[in-house]
Amino acid sequence: MPQAEQLHPFTVLALATAVLTITTAAGYWPLSLAVILCCLVLAATHRCLGKLCALSALIIAPTFGSQLMVHALFTPGPSPVLAELGPFELTGAGLWLATQLALRTAVLVVVGLLCALVIDRHRLIAAIDLSKAPPQLGYLVAATLSLLPQLSAKQHTIGQAQALRLGHVGRGPVGWFQRIRLRSVPLVLGSLQDAADRAPHLAARGFPAAGAHTRLREVPDSTTQRVLRRVALICAVAGPALILTLDRFSG
């Protein structure tokens, strides 16, 4: 597979959509595991394997814990008991069901995070602007993708300023909650002020722009990629429908 920088952002998103819909509809754990392994290999080729694993673990670990609590402890049926904790029993069937459901969630998380890591947000915004999509959509995507880094930088600045004025707030859960409480109000108020300041500038520039306008960034595209996107979107719709139909008639 070529580097993501050589692919149109819409091509990457179309392929990811097809993979997600087909894998979810199939519900076959070896397929889910194979998709996850392929994503890890692609992440390694793009030098973002460590970040992908760390971010995925932060999301998948609590998800698997919740699946374990719901299914592994309360799944009825004849199955060997692996562990007992008071009135709760960890059964083999429940653990297997929780693992399968966690693998489906892991596919969604890993594929989504991989797209977020390999797609350049500036190329994505430019591609939306160059497409037939409404110009508001490009602005919303740009604002959303820029929001988290801006909020992270602001909360770091607020924390440094408060540390100079208030000193140490303690450690552990109590100190963490105190820091969150002290940073939340100025962070929200600052974000609202930024939105209010940005609105008149957008209005002054005639946003949304009507008619032809020049773009400083071009996103190369090709006929092959356009055909590939159409095929991927057809597979994203027809693949799950075919899988579900076959399951219904075979059952």
PDB file of C-alpha atoms in Angstrom:
ATOM      1  CA  MET A   1       0.000   0.000   0.000  1.00  0.00           C
ATOM      2  CA  PRO A   2       1.465   3.416  -0.894  1.00  0.00           C
ATOM      3  CA  GLN A   3       2.144   6.010   1.730  1.00  0.00           C
ATOM      4  CA  ALA A   4      -0.938   7.863   2.959  1.00  0.00           C
ATOM      5  CA  GLU A   5       0.610  11.137   1.822  1.00  0.00           C
ATOM      6  CA  GLN A   6       0.301   9.908  -1.779  1.00  0.00           C
ATOM      7  CA  LEU A   7      -3.364   9.004  -1.373  1.00  0.00           C
ATOM      8  CA  HIS A   8      -6.258  11.405  -1.459  1.00  0.00           C
ATOM      9  CA  PRO A   9      -7.778  11.777   2.041  1.00  0.00           C
ATOM     10  CA  PHE A  10     -11.164  10.691   0.702  1.00  0.00           C
ATOM     11  CA  THR A  11      -9.575   7.468  -0.593  1.00  0.00           C
ATOM     12  CA  VAL A  12      -8.237   6.594   2.859  1.00  0.00           C
ATOM     13  CA  LEU A  13     -11.611   7.341   4.458  1.00  0.00           C
ATOM     14  CA  ALA A  14     -13.514   5.304   1.859  1.00  0.00           C
ATOM     15  CA  LEU A  15     -11.253   2.283   2.349  1.00  0.00           C
ATOM     16  CA  ALA A  16     -11.555   2.593   6.129  1.00  0.00           C
ATOM     17  CA  THR A  17     -15.352   2.760   5.864  1.00  0.00           C
ATOM     18  CA  ALA A  18     -15.485  -0.387   3.747  1.00  0.00           C
ATOM     19  CA  VAL A  19     -13.214  -2.264   6.152  1.00  0.00           C
ATOM     20  CA  LEU A  20     -15.247  -1.209   9.194  1.00  0.00           C
ATOM     21  CA  THR A  21     -18.666  -2.049   7.784  1.00  0.00           C
ATOM     22  CA  ILE A  22     -17.641  -5.440   6.384  1.00  0.00           C
ATOM     23  CA  THR A  23     -15.711  -6.456   9.515  1.00  0.00           C
ATOM     24  CA  THR A  24     -18.542  -5.408  11.820  1.00  0.00           C
ATOM     25  CA  ALA A  25     -21.174  -7.193   9.738  1.00  0.00           C
ATOM     26  CA  ALA A  26     -19.103 -10.379   9.522  1.00  0.00           C
ATOM     27  CA  GLY A  27     -18.564 -10.590  13.283  1.00  0.00           C
ATOM     28  CA  TYR A  28     -15.782 -13.130  12.674  1.00  0.00           C
ATOM     29  CA  TRP A  29     -13.042 -12.797  15.259  1.00  0.00           C
ATOM     30  CA  PRO A  30     -10.140 -13.981  13.020  1.00  0.00           C
ATOM     31  CA  LEU A  31     -11.122 -11.288  10.500  1.00  0.00           C
ATOM     32  CA  SER A  32     -11.204  -8.630  13.244  1.00  0.00           C
ATOM     33  CA  LEU A  33      -7.814  -9.779  14.492  1.00  0.00           C
ATOM     34  CA  ALA A  34      -6.382  -9.708  10.955  1.00  0.00           C
ATOM     35  CA  VAL A  35      -7.648  -6.154  10.405  1.00  0.00           C
ATOM     36  CA  ILE A  36      -6.053  -5.018  13.671  1.00  0.00           C
ATOM     37  CA  LEU A  37      -2.729  -6.627  12.741  1.00  0.00           C
ATOM     38  CA  CYS A  38      -2.808  -4.992   9.292  1.00  0.00           C
ATOM     39  CA  CYS A  39      -3.436  -1.615  10.932  1.00  0.00           C
ATOM     40  CA  LEU A  40      -0.454  -2.148  13.226  1.00  0.00           C
ATOM     41  CA  VAL A  41       1.755  -2.978  10.238  1.00  0.00           C
ATOM     42  CA  LEU A  42       0.568   0.151   8.394  1.00  0.00           C
ATOM     43  CA  ALA A  43       1.178   2.217  11.515  1.00  0.00           C
ATOM     44  CA  ALA A  44       4.716   0.850  11.712  1.00  0.00           C
ATOM     45  CA  THR A  45       5.375   1.827   8.095  1.00  0.00           C
ATOM     46  CA  HIS A  46       4.149   5.352   8.878  1.00  0.00           C
ATOM     47  CA  ARG A  47       6.193   5.505  12.111  1.00  0.00           C
ATOM     48  CA  CYS A  48       3.210   5.980  14.399  1.00  0.00           C
ATOM     49  CA  LEU A  49       2.951   2.485  15.891  1.00  0.00           C
ATOM     50  CA  GLY A  50       3.722   3.583  19.448  1.00  0.00           C
ATOM     51  CA  LYS A  51       1.194   6.392  19.407  1.00  0.00           C
ATOM     52  CA  LEU A  52      -1.470   4.148  17.867  1.00  0.00           C
ATOM     53  CA  CYS A  53      -0.940   1.454  20.500  1.00  0.00           C
ATOM     54  CA  ALA A  54      -0.984   3.951  23.369  1.00  0.00           C
ATOM     55  CA  LEU A  55      -4.132   5.745  22.220  1.00  0.00           C
ATOM     56  CA  SER A  56      -5.897   2.489  21.377  1.00  0.00           C
ATOM     57  CA  ALA A  57      -5.088   1.007  24.771  1.00  0.00           C
ATOM     58  CA  LEU A  58      -6.570   4.024  26.545  1.00  0.00           C
ATOM     59  CA  ILE A  59      -9.895   3.421  24.775  1.00  0.00           C
ATOM     60  CA  ILE A  60      -9.977  -0.356  24.440  1.00  0.00           C
ATOM     61  CA  ALA A  61      -8.941  -1.229  28.008  1.00  0.00           C
ATOM     62  CA  PRO A  62     -11.971   0.353  29.744  1.00  0.00           C
ATOM     63  CA  THR A  63     -14.230  -0.900  26.971  1.00  0.00           C
ATOM     64  CA  PHE A  64     -13.042  -4.459  27.470  1.00  0.00           C
ATOM     65  CA  GLY A  65     -13.478  -4.032  31.218  1.00  0.00           C
ATOM     66  CA  SER A  66     -17.093  -3.009  30.771  1.00  0.00           C
ATOM     67  CA  GLN A  67     -17.729  -5.905  28.355  1.00  0.00           C
ATOM     68  CA  LEU A  68     -16.147  -8.240  30.882  1.00  0.00           C
ATOM     69  CA  MET A  69     -18.392  -6.985  33.674  1.00  0.00           C
ATOM     70  CA  VAL A  70     -21.558  -7.240  31.589  1.00  0.00           C
ATOM     71  CA  HIS A  71     -21.025 -10.495  29.709  1.00  0.00           C
ATOM     72  CA  ALA A  72     -18.326 -12.516  31.424  1.00  0.00           C
ATOM     73  CA  LEU A  73     -19.992 -12.309  34.836  1.00  0.00           C
ATOM     74  CA  PHE A  74     -23.638 -12.589  33.820  1.00  0.00           C
ATOM     75  CA  THR A  75     -23.709 -14.915  30.805  1.00  0.00           C
ATOM     76  CA  PRO A  76     -25.928 -17.910  31.605  1.00  0.00           C
ATOM     77  CA  GLY A  77     -25.476 -21.371  30.255  1.00  0.00           C
ATOM     78  CA  PRO A  78     -23.402 -24.478  30.922  1.00  0.00           C
ATOM     79  CA  SER A  79     -19.828 -23.299  30.978  1.00  0.00           C
ATOM     80  CA  PRO A  80     -16.840 -23.984  33.240  1.00  0.00           C
ATOM     81  CA  VAL A  81     -16.389 -21.435  36.015  1.00  0.00           C
ATOM     82  CA  LEU A  82     -12.963 -19.828  35.790  1.00  0.00           C
ATOM     83  CA  ALA A  83     -13.155 -17.664  38.911  1.00  0.00           C
ATOM     84  CA  GLU A  84     -15.606 -16.740  41.637  1.00  0.00           C
ATOM     85  CA  LEU A  85     -16.035 -13.421  43.424  1.00  0.00           C
ATOM     86  CA  GLY A  86     -18.840 -13.606  45.912  1.00  0.00           C
ATOM     87  CA  PRO A  87     -22.112 -14.093  44.015  1.00  0.00           C
ATOM     88  CA  PHE A  88     -20.393 -13.456  40.652  1.00  0.00           C
ATOM     89  CA  GLU A  89     -18.879 -16.172  38.514  1.00  0.00           C
ATOM     90  CA  LEU A  90     -16.467 -15.693  35.647  1.00  0.00           C
ATOM     91  CA  THR A  91     -17.410 -18.304  33.050  1.00  0.00           C
ATOM     92  CA  GLY A  92     -15.537 -19.393  29.963  1.00  0.00           C
ATOM     93  CA  ALA A  93     -18.480 -18.645  27.652  1.00  0.00           C
ATOM     94  CA  GLY A  94     -18.877 -15.162  29.104  1.00  0.00           C
ATOM     95  CA  LEU A  95     -15.167 -14.425  28.771  1.00  0.00           C
ATOM     96  CA  TRP A  96     -15.189 -15.578  25.142  1.00  0.00           C
ATOM     97  CA  LEU A  97     -18.245 -13.450  24.334  1.00  0.00           C
ATOM     98  CA  ALA A  98     -16.690 -10.387  25.973  1.00  0.00           C
ATOM     99  CA  THR A  99     -13.470 -10.948  24.018  1.00  0.00           C
ATOM    100  CA  GLN A 100     -15.310 -11.190  20.687  1.00  0.00           C
ATOM    101  CA  LEU A 101     -17.274  -7.989  21.338  1.00  0.00           C
ATOM    102  CA  ALA A 102     -14.116  -6.222  22.478  1.00  0.00           C
ATOM    103  CA  LEU A 103     -12.395  -7.238  19.233  1.00  0.00           C
ATOM    104  CA  ARG A 104     -15.203  -5.617  17.209  1.00  0.00           C
ATOM    105  CA  THR A 105     -14.799  -2.417  19.199  1.00  0.00           C
ATOM    106  CA  ALA A 106     -11.024  -2.621  18.831  1.00  0.00           C
ATOM    107  CA  VAL A 107     -11.352  -2.688  15.036  1.00  0.00           C
ATOM    108  CA  LEU A 108     -13.393   0.508  15.111  1.00  0.00           C
ATOM    109  CA  VAL A 109     -10.945   2.203  17.467  1.00  0.00           C
ATOM    110  CA  VAL A 110      -7.736   1.114  15.721  1.00  0.00           C
ATOM    111  CA  VAL A 111      -8.944   1.893  12.194  1.00  0.00           C
ATOM    112  CA  GLY A 112     -10.340   5.265  13.237  1.00  0.00           C
ATOM    113  CA  LEU A 113      -7.193   6.274  15.109  1.00  0.00           C
ATOM    114  CA  LEU A 114      -4.990   5.116  12.242  1.00  0.00           C
ATOM    115  CA  CYS A 115      -6.909   7.351   9.837  1.00  0.00           C
ATOM    116  CA  ALA A 116      -6.549  10.261  12.258  1.00  0.00           C
ATOM    117  CA  LEU A 117      -2.796   9.696  12.503  1.00  0.00           C
ATOM    118  CA  VAL A 118      -1.944   9.181   8.822  1.00  0.00           C
ATOM    119  CA  ILE A 119      -4.278  11.726   7.221  1.00  0.00           C
ATOM    120  CA  ASP A 120      -2.883  15.229   7.192  1.00  0.00           C
ATOM    121  CA  ARG A 121      -5.629  17.503   8.459  1.00  0.00           C
ATOM    122  CA  HIS A 122      -4.595  20.345   6.166  1.00  0.00           C
ATOM    123  CA  ARG A 123      -4.914  18.065   3.131  1.00  0.00           C
ATOM    124  CA  LEU A 124      -8.287  16.853   4.377  1.00  0.00           C
ATOM    125  CA  ILE A 125      -9.584  20.399   4.834  1.00  0.00           C
ATOM    126  CA  ALA A 126      -8.292  21.401   1.413  1.00  0.00           C
ATOM    127  CA  ALA A 127      -9.896  18.329  -0.152  1.00  0.00           C
ATOM    128  CA  ILE A 128     -13.253  19.217   1.388  1.00  0.00           C
ATOM    129  CA  ASP A 129     -12.941  22.788   0.170  1.00  0.00           C
ATOM    130  CA  LEU A 130     -12.105  21.613  -3.350  1.00  0.00           C
ATOM    131  CA  SER A 131     -15.017  19.182  -3.420  1.00  0.00           C
ATOM    132  CA  LYS A 132     -18.668  19.953  -4.010  1.00  0.00           C
ATOM    133  CA  ALA A 133     -19.377  19.902  -0.274  1.00  0.00           C
ATOM    134  CA  PRO A 134     -20.756  23.084   1.321  1.00  0.00           C
ATOM    135  CA  PRO A 135     -17.983  25.468   2.461  1.00  0.00           C
ATOM    136  CA  GLN A 136     -19.379  25.350   6.006  1.00  0.00           C
ATOM    137  CA  LEU A 137     -18.371  21.687   6.193  1.00  0.00           C
ATOM    138  CA  GLY A 138     -14.722  22.500   5.530  1.00  0.00           C
ATOM    139  CA  TYR A 139     -14.745  25.131   8.243  1.00  0.00           C
ATOM    140  CA  LEU A 140     -16.411  22.782  10.733  1.00  0.00           C
ATOM    141  CA  VAL A 141     -13.837  20.072  10.036  1.00  0.00           C
ATOM    142  CA  ALA A 142     -10.988  22.563  10.368  1.00  0.00           C
ATOM    143  CA  ALA A 143     -12.364  23.940  13.613  1.00  0.00           C
ATOM    144  CA  THR A 144     -12.916  20.454  15.032  1.00  0.00           C
ATOM    145  CA  LEU A 145      -9.452  19.164  14.112  1.00  0.00           C
ATOM    146  CA  SER A 146      -7.813  22.298  15.495  1.00  0.00           C
ATOM    147  CA  LEU A 147      -9.875  22.373  18.667  1.00  0.00           C
ATOM    148  CA  LEU A 148      -8.086  19.667  20.668  1.00  0.00           C
ATOM    149  CA  PRO A 149      -4.521  20.991  20.129  1.00  0.00           C
ATOM    150  CA  GLN A 150      -5.689  24.515  20.950  1.00  0.00           C
ATOM    151  CA  LEU A 151      -7.481  23.382  24.108  1.00  0.00           C
ATOM    152  CA  SER A 152      -4.430  21.377  25.163  1.00  0.00           C
ATOM    153  CA  ALA A 153      -2.144  24.389  24.737  1.00  0.00           C
ATOM    154  CA  LYS A 154      -4.581  26.657  26.577  1.00  0.00           C
ATOM    155  CA  GLN A 155      -5.010  24.341  29.533  1.00  0.00           C
ATOM    156  CA  HIS A 156      -1.216  24.020  29.814  1.00  0.00           C
ATOM    157  CA  THR A 157      -0.870  27.809  29.843  1.00  0.00           C
ATOM    158  CA  ILE A 158      -3.676  28.159  32.389  1.00  0.00           C
ATOM    159  CA  GLY A 159      -2.060  25.513  34.581  1.00  0.00           C
ATOM    160  CA  GLN A 160       1.283  27.311  34.522  1.00  0.00           C
ATOM    161  CA  ALA A 161      -0.345  30.640  35.403  1.00  0.00           C
ATOM    162  CA  GLN A 162      -2.327  29.106  38.264  1.00  0.00           C
ATOM    163  CA  ALA A 163       0.740  27.294  39.562  1.00  0.00           C
ATOM    164  CA  LEU A 164       2.547  30.629  39.826  1.00  0.00           C
ATOM    165  CA  ARG A 165      -0.361  32.197  41.730  1.00  0.00           C
ATOM    166  CA  LEU A 166      -1.721  29.330  43.805  1.00  0.00           C
ATOM    167  CA  GLY A 167       1.252  27.095  44.295  1.00  0.00           C
ATOM    168  CA  HIS A 168       0.963  23.341  44.745  1.00  0.00           C
ATOM    169  CA  VAL A 169      -2.578  21.889  44.804  1.00  0.00           C
ATOM    170  CA  GLY A 170      -1.677  18.410  46.028  1.00  0.00           C
ATOM    171  CA  ARG A 171      -1.276  14.969  44.537  1.00  0.00           C
ATOM    172  CA  GLY A 172      -3.477  11.982  43.943  1.00  0.00           C
ATOM    173  CA  PRO A 173      -7.148  12.007  42.926  1.00  0.00           C
ATOM    174  CA  VAL A 174      -7.918  15.032  45.107  1.00  0.00           C
ATOM    175  CA  GLY A 175      -5.171  17.122  43.543  1.00  0.00           C
ATOM    176  CA  TRP A 176      -6.144  15.990  40.044  1.00  0.00           C
ATOM    177  CA  PHE A 177      -9.782  16.985  40.626  1.00  0.00           C
ATOM    178  CA  GLN A 178      -8.667  20.327  42.043  1.00  0.00           C
ATOM    179  CA  ARG A 179      -6.555  21.069  38.974  1.00  0.00           C
ATOM    180  CA  ILE A 180      -9.417  20.124  36.637  1.00  0.00           C
ATOM    181  CA  ARG A 181     -11.835  22.329  38.563  1.00  0.00           C
ATOM    182  CA  LEU A 182      -9.515  25.328  38.529  1.00  0.00           C
ATOM    183  CA  ARG A 183      -8.765  25.023  34.796  1.00  0.00           C
ATOM    184  CA  SER A 184     -12.262  24.268  33.508  1.00  0.00           C
ATOM    185  CA  VAL A 185     -13.856  27.687  34.014  1.00  0.00           C
ATOM    186  CA  PRO A 186     -11.124  29.815  32.354  1.00  0.00           C
ATOM    187  CA  LEU A 187     -10.766  27.232  29.577  1.00  0.00           C
ATOM    188  CA  VAL A 188     -14.484  27.289  28.713  1.00  0.00           C
ATOM    189  CA  LEU A 189     -14.726  31.068  28.991  1.00  0.00           C
ATOM    190  CA  GLY A 190     -11.647  31.498  26.794  1.00  0.00           C
ATOM    191  CA  SER A 191     -13.092  29.180  24.145  1.00  0.00           C
ATOM    192  CA  LEU A 192     -16.367  31.098  24.112  1.00  0.00           C
ATOM    193  CA  GLN A 193     -14.471  34.360  23.759  1.00  0.00           C
ATOM    194  CA  ASP A 194     -12.470  32.966  20.833  1.00  0.00           C
ATOM    195  CA  ALA A 195     -15.701  31.933  19.095  1.00  0.00           C
ATOM    196  CA  ALA A 196     -17.181  35.386  19.634  1.00  0.00           C
ATOM    197  CA  ASP A 197     -14.033  37.058  18.273  1.00  0.00           C
ATOM    198  CA  ARG A 198     -13.922  34.807  15.211  1.00  0.00           C
ATOM    199  CA  ALA A 199     -17.547  35.365  14.176  1.00  0.00           C
ATOM    200  CA  PRO A 200     -17.248  39.027  12.983  1.00  0.00           C
ATOM    201  CA  HIS A 201     -14.076  38.231  11.020  1.00  0.00           C
ATOM    202  CA  LEU A 202     -15.846  35.421   9.178  1.00  0.00           C
ATOM    203  CA  ALA A 203     -18.807  37.678   8.466  1.00  0.00           C
ATOM    204  CA  ALA A 204     -16.512  40.451   7.206  1.00  0.00           C
ATOM    205  CA  ARG A 205     -14.944  38.048   4.729  1.00  0.00           C
ATOM    206  CA  GLY A 206     -18.346  36.997   3.417  1.00  0.00           C
ATOM    207  CA  PHE A 207     -18.281  33.490   4.813  1.00  0.00           C
ATOM    208  CA  PRO A 208     -19.549  31.303   3.356  1.00  0.00           C
ATOM    209  CA  ALA A 209     -18.018  32.462   0.093  1.00  0.00           C
ATOM    210  CA  ALA A 210     -20.227  32.373  -2.975  1.00  0.00           C
ATOM    211  CA  GLY A 211     -18.823  31.856  -6.434  1.00  0.00           C
ATOM    212  CA  ALA A 212     -15.345  30.913  -7.583  1.00  0.00           C
ATOM    213  CA  HIS A 213     -12.416  31.377  -5.214  1.00  0.00           C
ATOM    214  CA  THR A 214      -8.729  30.468  -5.270  1.00  0.00           C
ATOM    215  CA  ARG A 215      -7.242  27.818  -3.010  1.00  0.00           C
ATOM    216  CA  LEU A 216      -3.621  27.993  -1.891  1.00  0.00           C
ATOM    217  CA  ARG A 217      -3.355  24.240  -1.359  1.00  0.00           C
ATOM    218  CA  GLU A 218      -4.085  21.631  -4.021  1.00  0.00           C
ATOM    219  CA  VAL A 219      -4.714  17.971  -3.267  1.00  0.00           C
ATOM    220  CA  PRO A 220      -3.641  15.714  -6.158  1.00  0.00           C
ATOM    221  CA  ASP A 221      -6.200  13.160  -7.249  1.00  0.00           C
ATOM    222  CA  SER A 222      -6.351  10.577 -10.004  1.00  0.00           C
ATOM    223  CA  THR A 223      -8.914   8.584 -11.928  1.00  0.00           C
ATOM    224  CA  THR A 224      -7.674   5.375 -10.322  1.00  0.00           C
ATOM    225  CA  GLN A 225      -8.309   6.725  -6.840  1.00  0.00           C
ATOM    226  CA  ARG A 226     -11.750   8.001  -7.789  1.00  0.00           C
ATOM    227  CA  VAL A 227     -12.668   4.560  -9.115  1.00  0.00           C
ATOM    228  CA  LEU A 228     -11.208   2.971  -5.980  1.00  0.00           C
ATOM    229  CA  ARG A 229     -13.328   5.222  -3.775  1.00  0.00           C
ATOM    230  CA  ARG A 230     -16.492   4.299  -5.642  1.00  0.00           C
ATOM    231  CA  VAL A 231     -15.679   0.590  -5.373  1.00  0.00           C
ATOM    232  CA  ALA A 232     -14.927   0.955  -1.654  1.00  0.00           C
ATOM    233  CA  LEU A 233     -18.212   2.737  -0.991  1.00  0.00           C
ATOM    234  CA  ILE A 234     -20.141   0.101  -2.963  1.00  0.00           C
ATOM    235  CA  CYS A 235     -18.443  -2.609  -0.898  1.00  0.00           C
ATOM    236  CA  ALA A 236     -19.228  -0.691   2.295  1.00  0.00           C
ATOM    237  CA  VAL A 237     -22.955  -0.905   1.467  1.00  0.00           C
ATOM    238  CA  ALA A 238     -23.239  -4.156  -0.473  1.00  0.00           C
ATOM    239  CA  GLY A 239     -20.786  -6.167   1.644  1.00  0.00           C
ATOM    240  CA  PRO A 240     -22.725  -6.020   4.931  1.00  0.00           C
ATOM    241  CA  ALA A 241     -26.024  -6.536   3.106  1.00  0.00           C
ATOM    242  CA  LEU A 242     -24.661  -9.669   1.413  1.00  0.00           C
ATOM    243  CA  ILE A 243     -23.195 -11.009   4.669  1.00  0.00           C
ATOM    244  CA  LEU A 244     -26.413 -10.477   6.607  1.00  0.00           C
ATOM    245  CA  THR A 245     -28.486 -12.030   3.809  1.00  0.00           C
ATOM    246  CA  LEU A 246     -26.300 -15.134   3.703  1.00  0.00           C
ATOM    247  CA  ASP A 247     -26.433 -15.468   7.488  1.00  0.00           C
ATOM    248  CA  ARG A 248     -30.208 -15.239   7.427  1.00  0.00           C
ATOM    249  CA  PHE A 249     -30.661 -17.938   4.786  1.00  0.00           C
ATOM    250  CA  SER A 250     -27.977 -20.194   6.268  1.00  0.00           C
ATOM    251  CA  GLY A 251     -29.553 -19.897   9.731  1.00  0.00           C
TER     252      GLY A 251
END
